[in-house]
Short mmCIF file of C-alpha atoms and ligand atoms in Angstrom, two decimals:
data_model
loop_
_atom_site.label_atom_id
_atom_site.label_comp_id
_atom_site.label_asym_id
_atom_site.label_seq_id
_atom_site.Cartn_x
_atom_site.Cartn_y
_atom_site.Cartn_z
CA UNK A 60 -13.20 23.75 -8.71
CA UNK A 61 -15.60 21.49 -10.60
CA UNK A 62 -15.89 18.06 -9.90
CA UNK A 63 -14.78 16.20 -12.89
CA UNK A 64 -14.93 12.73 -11.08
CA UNK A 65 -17.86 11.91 -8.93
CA UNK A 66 -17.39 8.88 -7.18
CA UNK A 67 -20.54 7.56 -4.43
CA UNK A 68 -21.15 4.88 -2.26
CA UNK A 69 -18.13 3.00 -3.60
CA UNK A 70 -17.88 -0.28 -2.18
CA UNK A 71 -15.67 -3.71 -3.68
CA UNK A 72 -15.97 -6.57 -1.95
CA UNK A 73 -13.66 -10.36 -2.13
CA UNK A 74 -15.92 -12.84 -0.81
CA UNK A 75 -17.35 -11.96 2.80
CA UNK A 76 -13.82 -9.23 3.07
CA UNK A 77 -14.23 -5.81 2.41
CA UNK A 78 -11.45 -4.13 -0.14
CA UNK A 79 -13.75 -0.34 -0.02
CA UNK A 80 -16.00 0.62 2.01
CA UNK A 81 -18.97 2.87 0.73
CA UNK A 82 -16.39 5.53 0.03
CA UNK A 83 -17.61 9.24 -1.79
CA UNK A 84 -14.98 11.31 -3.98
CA UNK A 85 -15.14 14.20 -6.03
CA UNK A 86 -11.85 14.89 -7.85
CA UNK A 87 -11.35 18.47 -10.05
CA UNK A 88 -10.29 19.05 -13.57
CA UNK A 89 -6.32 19.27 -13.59
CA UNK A 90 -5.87 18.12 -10.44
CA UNK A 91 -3.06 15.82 -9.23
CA UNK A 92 -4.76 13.71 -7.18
CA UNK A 93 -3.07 10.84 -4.82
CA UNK A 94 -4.47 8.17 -3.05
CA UNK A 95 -2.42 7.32 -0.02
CA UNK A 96 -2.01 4.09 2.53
CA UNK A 97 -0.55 1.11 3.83
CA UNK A 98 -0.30 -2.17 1.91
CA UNK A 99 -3.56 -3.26 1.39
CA UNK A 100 -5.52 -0.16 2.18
CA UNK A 101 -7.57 -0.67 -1.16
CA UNK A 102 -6.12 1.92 -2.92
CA UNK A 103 -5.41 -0.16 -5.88
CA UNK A 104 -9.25 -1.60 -5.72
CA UNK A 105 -10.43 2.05 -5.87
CA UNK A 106 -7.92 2.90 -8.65
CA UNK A 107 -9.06 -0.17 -10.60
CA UNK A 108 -12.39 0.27 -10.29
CA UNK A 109 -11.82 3.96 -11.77
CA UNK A 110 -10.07 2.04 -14.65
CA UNK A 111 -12.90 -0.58 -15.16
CA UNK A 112 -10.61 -3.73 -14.32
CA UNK A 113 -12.50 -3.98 -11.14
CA UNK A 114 -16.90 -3.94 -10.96
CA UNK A 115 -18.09 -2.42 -7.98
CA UNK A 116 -20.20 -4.29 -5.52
CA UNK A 117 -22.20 -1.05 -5.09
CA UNK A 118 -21.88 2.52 -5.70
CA UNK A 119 -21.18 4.76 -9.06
CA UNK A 120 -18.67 6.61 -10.76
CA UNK A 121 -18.71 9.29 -13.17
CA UNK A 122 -16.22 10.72 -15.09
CA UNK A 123 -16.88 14.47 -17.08
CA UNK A 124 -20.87 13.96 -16.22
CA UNK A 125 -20.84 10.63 -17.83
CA UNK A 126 -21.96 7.44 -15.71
CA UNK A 127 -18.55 4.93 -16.49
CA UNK A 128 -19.92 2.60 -13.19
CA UNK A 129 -20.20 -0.34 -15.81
CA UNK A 130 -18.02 0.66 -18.51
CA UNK A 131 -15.57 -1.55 -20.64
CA UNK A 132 -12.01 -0.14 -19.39
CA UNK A 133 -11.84 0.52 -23.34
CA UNK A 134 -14.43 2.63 -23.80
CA UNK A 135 -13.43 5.18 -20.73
CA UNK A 136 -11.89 8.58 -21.15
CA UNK A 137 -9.03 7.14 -18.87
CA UNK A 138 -5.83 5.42 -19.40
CA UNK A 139 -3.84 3.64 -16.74
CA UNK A 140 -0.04 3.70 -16.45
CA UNK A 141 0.55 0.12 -14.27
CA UNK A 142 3.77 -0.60 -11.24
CA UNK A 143 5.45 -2.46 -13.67
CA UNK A 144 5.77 -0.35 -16.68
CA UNK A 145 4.61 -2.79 -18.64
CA UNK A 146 6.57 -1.53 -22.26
CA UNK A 147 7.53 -3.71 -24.84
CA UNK A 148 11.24 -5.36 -24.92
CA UNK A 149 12.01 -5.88 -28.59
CA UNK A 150 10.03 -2.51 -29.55
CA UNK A 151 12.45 1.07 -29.57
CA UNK A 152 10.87 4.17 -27.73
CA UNK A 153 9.33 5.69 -30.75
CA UNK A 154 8.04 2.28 -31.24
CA UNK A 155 6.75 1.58 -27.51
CA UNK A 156 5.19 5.39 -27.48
CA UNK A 157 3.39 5.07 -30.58
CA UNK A 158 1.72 1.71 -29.99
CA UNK A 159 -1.43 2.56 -28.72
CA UNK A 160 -2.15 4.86 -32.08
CA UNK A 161 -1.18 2.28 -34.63
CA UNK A 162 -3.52 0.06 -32.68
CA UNK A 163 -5.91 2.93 -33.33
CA UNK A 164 -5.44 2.35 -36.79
CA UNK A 165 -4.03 6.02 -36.56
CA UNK A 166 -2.77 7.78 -40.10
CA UNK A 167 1.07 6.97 -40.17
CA UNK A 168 2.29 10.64 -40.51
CA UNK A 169 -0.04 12.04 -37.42
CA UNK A 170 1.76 9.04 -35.69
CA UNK A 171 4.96 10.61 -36.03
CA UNK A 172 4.05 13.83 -35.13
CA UNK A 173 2.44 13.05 -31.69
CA UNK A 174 5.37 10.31 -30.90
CA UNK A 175 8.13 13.01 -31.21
CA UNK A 176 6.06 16.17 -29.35
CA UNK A 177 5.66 13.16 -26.37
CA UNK A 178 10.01 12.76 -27.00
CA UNK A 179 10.44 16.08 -26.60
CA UNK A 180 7.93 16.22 -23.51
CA UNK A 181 9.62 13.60 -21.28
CA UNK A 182 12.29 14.89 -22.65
CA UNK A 183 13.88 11.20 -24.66
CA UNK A 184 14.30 13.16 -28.20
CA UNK A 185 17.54 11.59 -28.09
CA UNK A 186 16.58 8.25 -27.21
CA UNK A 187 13.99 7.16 -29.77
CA UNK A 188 15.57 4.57 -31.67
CA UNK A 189 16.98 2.89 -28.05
CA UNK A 190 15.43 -0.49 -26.82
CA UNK A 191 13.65 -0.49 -23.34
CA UNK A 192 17.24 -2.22 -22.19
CA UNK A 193 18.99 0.25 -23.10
CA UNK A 194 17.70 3.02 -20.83
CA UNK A 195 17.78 3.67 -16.63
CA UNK A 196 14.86 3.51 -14.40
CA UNK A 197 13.82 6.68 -15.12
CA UNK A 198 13.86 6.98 -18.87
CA UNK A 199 11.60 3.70 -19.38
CA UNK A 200 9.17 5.02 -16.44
CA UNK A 201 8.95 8.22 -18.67
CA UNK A 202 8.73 5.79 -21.99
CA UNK A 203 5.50 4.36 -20.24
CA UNK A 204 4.28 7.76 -19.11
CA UNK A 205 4.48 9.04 -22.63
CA UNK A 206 2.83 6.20 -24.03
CA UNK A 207 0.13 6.53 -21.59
CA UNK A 208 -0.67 10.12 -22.76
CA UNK A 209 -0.29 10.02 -26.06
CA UNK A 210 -4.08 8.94 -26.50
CA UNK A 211 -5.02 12.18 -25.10
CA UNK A 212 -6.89 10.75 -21.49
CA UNK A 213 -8.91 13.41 -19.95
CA UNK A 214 -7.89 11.17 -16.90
CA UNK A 215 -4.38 9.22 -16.55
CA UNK A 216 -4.63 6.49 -13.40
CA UNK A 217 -0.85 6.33 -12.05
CA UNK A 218 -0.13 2.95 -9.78
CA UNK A 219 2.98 3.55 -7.85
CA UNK A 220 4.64 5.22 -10.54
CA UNK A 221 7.90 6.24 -9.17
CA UNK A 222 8.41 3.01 -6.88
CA UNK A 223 10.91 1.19 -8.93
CA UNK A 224 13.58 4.22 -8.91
CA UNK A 225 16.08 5.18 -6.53
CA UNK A 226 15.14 7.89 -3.89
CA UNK A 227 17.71 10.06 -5.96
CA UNK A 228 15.42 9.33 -9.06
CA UNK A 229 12.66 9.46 -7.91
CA UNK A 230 12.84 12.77 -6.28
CA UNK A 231 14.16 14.31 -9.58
CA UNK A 232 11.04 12.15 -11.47
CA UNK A 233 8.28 13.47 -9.28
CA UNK A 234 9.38 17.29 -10.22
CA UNK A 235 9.16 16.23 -13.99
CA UNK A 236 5.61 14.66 -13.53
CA UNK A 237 4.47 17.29 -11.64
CA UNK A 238 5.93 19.89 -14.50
CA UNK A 239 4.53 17.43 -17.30
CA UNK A 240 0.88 17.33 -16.04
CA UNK A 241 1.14 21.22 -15.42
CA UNK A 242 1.44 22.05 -18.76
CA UNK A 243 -0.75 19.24 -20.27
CA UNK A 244 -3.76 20.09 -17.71
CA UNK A 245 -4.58 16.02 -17.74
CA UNK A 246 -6.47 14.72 -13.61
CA UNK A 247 -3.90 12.79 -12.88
CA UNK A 248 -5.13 10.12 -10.11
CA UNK A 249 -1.95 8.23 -8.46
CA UNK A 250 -1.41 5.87 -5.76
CA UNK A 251 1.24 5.46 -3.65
CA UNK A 252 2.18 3.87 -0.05
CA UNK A 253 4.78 6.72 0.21
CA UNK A 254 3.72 9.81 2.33
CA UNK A 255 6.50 12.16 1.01
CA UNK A 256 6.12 11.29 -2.48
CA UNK A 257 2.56 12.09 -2.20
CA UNK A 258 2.53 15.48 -0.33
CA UNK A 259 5.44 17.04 -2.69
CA UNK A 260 3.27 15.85 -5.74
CA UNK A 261 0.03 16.33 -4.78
CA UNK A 262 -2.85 18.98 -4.90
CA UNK A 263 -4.88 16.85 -2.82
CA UNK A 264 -4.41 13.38 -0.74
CA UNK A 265 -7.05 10.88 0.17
CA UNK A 266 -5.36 9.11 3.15
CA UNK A 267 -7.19 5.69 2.91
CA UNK A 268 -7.05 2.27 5.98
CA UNK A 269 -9.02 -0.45 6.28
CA UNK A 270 -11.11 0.54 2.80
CA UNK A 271 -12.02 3.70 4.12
CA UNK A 272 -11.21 7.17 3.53
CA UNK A 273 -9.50 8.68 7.23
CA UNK A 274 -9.57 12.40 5.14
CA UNK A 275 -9.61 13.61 2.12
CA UNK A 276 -7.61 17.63 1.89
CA UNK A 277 -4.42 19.09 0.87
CA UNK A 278 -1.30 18.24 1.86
CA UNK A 279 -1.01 21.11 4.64
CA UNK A 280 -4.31 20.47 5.49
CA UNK A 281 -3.89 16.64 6.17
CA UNK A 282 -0.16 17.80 7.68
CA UNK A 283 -1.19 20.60 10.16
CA UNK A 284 -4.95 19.50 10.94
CA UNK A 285 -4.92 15.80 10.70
CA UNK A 286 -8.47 14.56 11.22
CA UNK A 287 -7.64 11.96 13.46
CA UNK A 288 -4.80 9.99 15.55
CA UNK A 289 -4.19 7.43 12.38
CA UNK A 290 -3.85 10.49 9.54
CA UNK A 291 -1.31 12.24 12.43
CA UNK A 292 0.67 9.29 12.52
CA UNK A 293 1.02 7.88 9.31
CA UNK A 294 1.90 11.65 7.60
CA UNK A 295 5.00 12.67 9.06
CA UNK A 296 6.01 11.71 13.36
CA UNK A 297 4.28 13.44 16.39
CA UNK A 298 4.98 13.55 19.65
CA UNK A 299 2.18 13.01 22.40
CA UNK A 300 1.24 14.71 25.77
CA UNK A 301 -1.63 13.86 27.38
CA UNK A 302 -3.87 16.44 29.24
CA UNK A 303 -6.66 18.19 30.73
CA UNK A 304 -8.76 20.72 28.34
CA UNK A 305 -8.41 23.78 30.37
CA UNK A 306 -9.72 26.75 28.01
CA UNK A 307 -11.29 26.04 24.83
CA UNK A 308 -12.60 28.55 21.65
CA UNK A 309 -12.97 28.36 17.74
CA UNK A 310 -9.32 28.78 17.50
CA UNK A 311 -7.35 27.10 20.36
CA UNK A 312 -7.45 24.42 22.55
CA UNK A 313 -5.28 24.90 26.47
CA UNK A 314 -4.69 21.83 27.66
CA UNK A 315 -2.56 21.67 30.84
CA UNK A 316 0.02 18.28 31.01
CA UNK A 317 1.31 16.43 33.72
CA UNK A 318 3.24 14.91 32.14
CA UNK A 319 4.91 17.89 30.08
CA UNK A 320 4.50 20.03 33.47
CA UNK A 321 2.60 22.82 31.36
CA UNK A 322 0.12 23.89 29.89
CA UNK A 323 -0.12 23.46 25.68
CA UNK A 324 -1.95 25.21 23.49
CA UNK A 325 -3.32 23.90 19.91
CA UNK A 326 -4.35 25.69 17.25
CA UNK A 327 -7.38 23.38 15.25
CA UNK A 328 -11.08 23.60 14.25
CA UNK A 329 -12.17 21.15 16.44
CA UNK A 330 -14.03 22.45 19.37
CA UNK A 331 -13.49 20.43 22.82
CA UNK A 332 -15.37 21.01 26.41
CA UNK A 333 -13.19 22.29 28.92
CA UNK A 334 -12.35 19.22 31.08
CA UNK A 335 -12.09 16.82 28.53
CA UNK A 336 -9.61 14.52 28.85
CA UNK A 337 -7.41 14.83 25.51
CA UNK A 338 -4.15 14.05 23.80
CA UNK A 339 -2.13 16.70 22.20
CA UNK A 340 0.58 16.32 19.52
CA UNK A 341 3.19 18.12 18.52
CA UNK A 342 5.93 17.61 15.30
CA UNK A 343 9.56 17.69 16.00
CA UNK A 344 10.50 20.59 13.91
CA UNK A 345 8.19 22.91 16.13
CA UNK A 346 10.28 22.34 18.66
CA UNK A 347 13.51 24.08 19.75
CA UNK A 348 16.01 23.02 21.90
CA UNK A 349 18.02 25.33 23.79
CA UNK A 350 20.31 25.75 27.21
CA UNK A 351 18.45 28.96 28.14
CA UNK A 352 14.46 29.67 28.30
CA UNK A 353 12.99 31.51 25.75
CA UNK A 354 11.49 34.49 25.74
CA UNK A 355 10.01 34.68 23.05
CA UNK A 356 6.34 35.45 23.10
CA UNK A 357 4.02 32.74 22.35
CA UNK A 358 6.72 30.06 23.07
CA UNK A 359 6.31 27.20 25.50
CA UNK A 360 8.90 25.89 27.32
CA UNK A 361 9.23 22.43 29.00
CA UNK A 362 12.27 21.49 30.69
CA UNK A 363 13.84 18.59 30.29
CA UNK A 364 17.06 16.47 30.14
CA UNK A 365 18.96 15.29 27.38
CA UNK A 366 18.99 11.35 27.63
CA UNK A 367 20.39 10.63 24.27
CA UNK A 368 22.28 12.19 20.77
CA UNK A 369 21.09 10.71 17.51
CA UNK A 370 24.33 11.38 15.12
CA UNK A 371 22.63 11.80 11.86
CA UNK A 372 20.06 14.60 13.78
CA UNK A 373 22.86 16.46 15.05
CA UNK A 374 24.80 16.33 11.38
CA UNK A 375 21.59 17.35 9.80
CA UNK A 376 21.17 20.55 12.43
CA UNK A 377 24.49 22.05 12.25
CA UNK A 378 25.06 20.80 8.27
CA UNK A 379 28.72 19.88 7.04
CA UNK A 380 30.97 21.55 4.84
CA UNK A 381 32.29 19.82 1.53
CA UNK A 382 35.75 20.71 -0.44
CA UNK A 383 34.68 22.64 -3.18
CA UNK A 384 34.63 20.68 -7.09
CA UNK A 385 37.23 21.60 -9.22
P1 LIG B 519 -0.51 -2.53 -1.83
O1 LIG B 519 0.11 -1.21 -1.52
O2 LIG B 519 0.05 -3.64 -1.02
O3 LIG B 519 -0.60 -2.82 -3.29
P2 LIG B 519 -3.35 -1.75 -1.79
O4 LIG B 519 -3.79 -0.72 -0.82
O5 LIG B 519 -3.19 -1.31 -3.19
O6 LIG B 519 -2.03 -2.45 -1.24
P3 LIG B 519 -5.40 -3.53 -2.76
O7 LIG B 519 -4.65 -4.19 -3.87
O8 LIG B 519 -6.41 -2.54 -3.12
O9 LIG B 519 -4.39 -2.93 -1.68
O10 LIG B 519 -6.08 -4.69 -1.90
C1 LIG B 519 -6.94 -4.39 -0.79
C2 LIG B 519 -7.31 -5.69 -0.12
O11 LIG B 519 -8.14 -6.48 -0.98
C3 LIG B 519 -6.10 -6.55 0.22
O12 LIG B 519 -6.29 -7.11 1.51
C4 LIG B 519 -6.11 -7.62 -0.84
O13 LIG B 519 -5.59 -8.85 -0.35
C5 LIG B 519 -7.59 -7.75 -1.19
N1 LIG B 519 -7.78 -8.13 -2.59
C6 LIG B 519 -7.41 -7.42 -3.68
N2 LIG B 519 -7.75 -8.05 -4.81
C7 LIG B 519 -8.35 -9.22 -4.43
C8 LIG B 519 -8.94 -10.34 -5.15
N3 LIG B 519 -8.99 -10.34 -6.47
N4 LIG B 519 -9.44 -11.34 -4.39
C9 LIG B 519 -9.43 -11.30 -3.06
N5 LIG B 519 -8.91 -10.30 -2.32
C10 LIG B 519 -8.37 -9.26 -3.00
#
């Protein structure tokens, strides 16, 4: 893949506190890119300073083998879609869409012809003479999304696009972004705070704390090999054992637990010396409960006792069976 933005030694500092901290980034042509972390995490920082609303205190950026580092926000090949979708009130959706190209000065016939293939993209042909009050969640977060693209970025900068829908809606939305930058081929770079949202949309994640990057990879890399005890945690839940390295190669780790009575093996990269005191961690849906031991090969079994039922775990295990629409 080849890098289309190029981002080193990134650093923004607020007075004596540090936003982003010396932080490297290359991002690929096409790709749907997310930035992920808590409140913050400088993930906005880094996202403005890839907009040029934000100087860096050191570092550069380039974007398509062009130095942007001190840039007028104007004059980059990027355009930002902000939280708050920011369209006009007393302007329809054909109106809203087509903004940025009347600003442009834009012939009035070529403005019509872009605004209605960008309705029929986000898929509001049937909307275009509503006002922004008129329309759900969803159709004025796609309003702003077409309005964003119709100036042809190479690069469209996404800030929590999807956070003021409904989980219903936003589910649904995130399939229609993904499909929408898909066929237009535009690096979309987004940031969000949620870790679902980001690994059903993403090709790759940053996971960012503190104003610096834990690990950069794709979603089942950052899932099944988290780099370190923060990435594990804040991407899905884990459970813990701790333990003696026992056996160690390229591929697995043993580790035998006291406290699981066992011993566990890991798959991972990471080599450890045999001895090493370690933790290992293990996500729910790997494991199986069941009255009888398995004999299955490859399976470990613990035993245990059950201390207590969660309701909603036990509905979504054995699924529920609804009368049938007429
Ligand atoms: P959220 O999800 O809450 O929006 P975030 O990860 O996007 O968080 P940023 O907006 O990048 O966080 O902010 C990172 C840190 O920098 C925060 O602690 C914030 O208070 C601080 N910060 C951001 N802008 C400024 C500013 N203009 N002056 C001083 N501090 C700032």
């Amino acid at each position: 893949m080849k890098d289309f933005i190029r981002i080193r030694g990134i650093s923004k500092t607020f007075g004596d506190f540090i936003a982003v901290n010396k932080v490297d980034l290359d991002i690929g042509k096409g790709e749907l890119f997310s930035i992920l972390g808590g409140s913050g995490c400088g993930k906005t920082t880094l996202l403005r300073m890839l907009a040029g609303f934000e100087v860096p205190t050191a570092g550069s950026i380039e974007i398509d083998g062009i130095d942007v580092t001190h840039m007028a926000p104007y004059d980059r090949p990027v355009n930002m879609m902000f939280q708050s979708y920011a369209i006009f009130p007393h302007m329809n959706v054909a109106k809203n869409i087509g903004y940025g190209l009347r600003k442009e000065g834009v012939a009035k016939a070529e403005i019509a012809r872009r605004v209605d293939a960008m309705l029929e993209l986000v898929q509001l042909v049937d909307f275009k003479t509503r006002k922004p009050d008129q329309l759900s969640g969803g159709q004025r977060q796609r309003v702003a999304l077409a309005r964003a693209l119709i100036k042809r970025p190479k690069v469209l900068l996404l800030d929590e696009p999807l956070a003021a829908l409904d989980k219903k809606l936003r589910e649904h939305t995130q399939f229609e972004l993904m499909n929408i930058q898909d066929e237009l081929g535009i690096t979309f770079v987004v940031v969000t705070h949620d870790q679902e949202e980001a690994m059903t949309l993403s090709s790759r994640i940053v996971v960012m704390d503190k104003g610096e990057f834990q690990q950069v990879g794709t979603p089942k890399e950052i899932y099944e090999f988290p780099a370190n005890r923060f990435v594990a945690d804040f991407i899905g839940t884990i459970n813990t054992f701790e333990g003696i390295v026992t056996a160690a190669d390229d591929e697995t780790t043993s580790v035998y637990s006291d406290e699981a009575g066992e011993t566990l093996i890991a798959r991972g990269k990471q080599l450890f010396e045999v001895g090493q005191q370690v933790e290992i961690a293990v996500r729910p849906e790997k494991i199986f409960i069941d009255k009888e031991r398995s004999t299955r090969e490859g399976d470990i079994c613990l035993e245990g006792v059950v201390d207590d039922l969660d309701i909603l775990a036990i509905a979504r295990c054995i699924g529920f069976a609804l009368p049938q629409e007429k």
